[in-house]
């Protein structure tokens, strides 16, 4: 059909530009019998269509209406204000869309970075994002046991990082991770027993329960790290004993602070 | 299409785009020239689609009112003004049919009367023939009818028709071919042979 429809169209174009249909049919003798009636029909339709003309009164009347509308659209004070505002509105739209797109890209990119950074290890590009994310989560945790939960989880993560650093013979990063772990467990101790002074709330039943919960969390974490400590023990490193000692000491000090706070809570009378 | 015909089309396009540009910047005379250039073509296209002269006039007027409203948004971008204009007409016709369907309106087809011969017998014969062509066009499927209306009513080129209805040139040629065959068959069924 493609070939025939092309030939028919070619003949129609030639007729439109003044050629005789017979000339075109001569160029396609094998299709002439089929094309001839179609061309006749097409010419008949054109002739018919040309009889449909808009009335001169309609043309003139509409021209008047359009002239009025055109004037209103281009020269009325509303049109002038609209014309003045249009480019500004367009710019504002472009700016808004751009900002939204940038924000989405930033947010999605940032979210992806956070997800990707969770497995980052010391020395890797995304590692600082991992540490920053930890700080943000800690900041938005408003309960003491919630904070301790995060801190012990981070302490476990630090041990994994220490193992990774030792395996890569990177003592500097191992030491940095160890120091972070010590600080985090120290914070656990301070949450349980701030400045080793009796707290106003220490005697309350609720506070006792929270201290109990904190102690449970740290003990659970201690169980979790035992396997990791064995892993460290198996590593070939001169410092492995020192590292294990420091980790155990950090946990022991945290537990001591918690126990101390619990002991204080039991001797201060309930108000 | 021959080279000279192509050159003519390019010249017309350039002239029209010049008028559009002037109309966009507030020259009312340029807009009037555009209106005079296309009013008959738009009217014929709509008339062949809706079949009633009163409706065709109303819709033709509405097309140009929409042009005034939107001409500031028109940009050439490889799509000539004529395609943009007929796209507006096409959308209006679709809206019209949608509205009619919603209202359950019955369509009445205007009978047209033409006088091309002094002999009354020939005139009657031609009137009947034209009326039958019109009735046959009304029986075409919408897409074929649209292409036939644009090609033979408004004398748009294949490329302009393709751009106006958002189809490829190959599809337009196919619809044109199928439409003409169907018209021919209908005319033959009614015992008519179109005279040229």
Short mmCIF file of C-alpha atoms in Angstrom, two decimals, chain A residues 56-150:
data_model
loop_
_atom_site.label_atom_id
_atom_site.label_comp_id
_atom_site.label_asym_id
_atom_site.label_seq_id
_atom_site.Cartn_x
_atom_site.Cartn_y
_atom_site.Cartn_z
CA UNK A 56 -18.30 37.64 3.14
CA UNK A 57 -20.45 39.18 5.92
CA UNK A 58 -19.13 36.62 8.35
CA UNK A 59 -15.53 37.37 7.35
CA UNK A 60 -16.02 41.11 7.77
CA UNK A 61 -17.93 40.82 11.04
CA UNK A 62 -15.39 38.45 12.55
CA UNK A 63 -12.55 40.70 11.44
CA UNK A 64 -14.16 43.52 13.45
CA UNK A 65 -14.56 41.35 16.54
CA UNK A 66 -10.99 40.12 16.26
CA UNK A 67 -9.64 43.65 15.87
CA UNK A 68 -11.33 44.62 19.11
CA UNK A 69 -10.06 41.53 20.91
CA UNK A 70 -6.56 42.04 19.56
CA UNK A 71 -6.55 45.61 20.81
CA UNK A 72 -7.73 44.53 24.26
CA UNK A 73 -5.13 41.76 24.37
CA UNK A 74 -2.24 44.03 23.41
CA UNK A 75 -3.04 47.58 24.45
CA UNK A 76 -5.39 47.58 27.44
CA UNK A 77 -3.82 48.38 30.85
CA UNK A 78 -4.45 44.77 31.91
CA UNK A 79 -2.58 43.52 28.86
CA UNK A 80 0.29 45.91 29.59
CA UNK A 81 0.56 44.68 33.17
CA UNK A 82 0.30 41.07 31.98
CA UNK A 83 3.00 41.76 29.38
CA UNK A 84 5.23 43.33 32.03
CA UNK A 85 4.65 40.48 34.47
CA UNK A 86 4.90 37.60 32.00
CA UNK A 87 8.71 37.42 31.68
CA UNK A 88 9.07 37.88 35.42
CA UNK A 89 6.55 35.15 36.18
CA UNK A 90 8.32 32.91 33.70
CA UNK A 91 11.68 33.60 35.36
CA UNK A 92 10.16 32.97 38.78
CA UNK A 93 8.73 29.67 37.54
CA UNK A 94 12.11 28.64 36.09
CA UNK A 95 13.86 29.64 39.31
CA UNK A 96 11.36 27.72 41.47
CA UNK A 97 11.61 24.60 39.34
CA UNK A 98 15.42 24.83 39.36
CA UNK A 99 15.52 25.19 43.15
CA UNK A 100 13.16 22.26 43.64
CA UNK A 101 15.23 20.11 41.26
CA UNK A 102 18.48 21.10 43.01
CA UNK A 103 16.95 20.39 46.41
CA UNK A 104 15.71 16.99 45.24
CA UNK A 105 19.10 16.17 43.74
CA UNK A 106 20.81 17.32 46.94
CA UNK A 107 18.43 15.41 49.22
CA UNK A 108 18.46 12.24 47.14
CA UNK A 109 22.22 12.49 46.63
CA UNK A 110 22.73 13.09 50.34
CA UNK A 111 20.42 10.19 51.26
CA UNK A 112 22.26 7.90 48.87
CA UNK A 113 25.58 9.04 50.34
CA UNK A 114 24.35 8.23 53.83
CA UNK A 115 23.22 4.76 52.79
CA UNK A 116 26.47 4.18 50.91
CA UNK A 117 28.56 5.48 53.81
CA UNK A 118 27.21 2.95 56.33
CA UNK A 119 29.78 0.38 55.26
CA UNK A 120 32.60 2.91 54.86
CA UNK A 121 35.86 2.16 56.64
CA UNK A 122 38.56 4.52 57.99
CA UNK A 123 40.49 6.16 55.17
CA UNK A 124 37.63 5.86 52.68
CA UNK A 125 35.96 8.91 51.13
CA UNK A 126 32.55 8.31 52.70
CA UNK A 127 33.91 7.59 56.18
CA UNK A 128 33.53 11.21 57.42
CA UNK A 129 29.85 11.09 56.29
CA UNK A 130 29.39 7.92 58.32
CA UNK A 131 30.78 9.65 61.44
CA UNK A 132 28.69 12.77 60.82
CA UNK A 133 25.54 10.66 60.38
CA UNK A 134 26.27 8.98 63.72
CA UNK A 135 26.51 12.38 65.38
CA UNK A 136 23.23 13.52 63.84
CA UNK A 137 21.42 10.37 64.98
CA UNK A 138 22.85 10.80 68.45
CA UNK A 139 21.80 14.45 68.53
CA UNK A 140 18.21 13.56 67.66
CA UNK A 141 18.00 10.79 70.23
CA UNK A 142 16.35 12.41 73.24
CA UNK A 143 16.32 9.62 75.82
CA UNK A 144 19.33 8.45 77.83
CA UNK A 145 18.81 4.79 77.01
CA UNK A 146 18.36 5.70 73.34
CA UNK A 147 21.68 7.56 73.33
CA UNK A 148 23.41 4.67 75.10
CA UNK A 149 21.91 2.29 72.55
CA UNK A 150 23.49 4.28 69.74
#
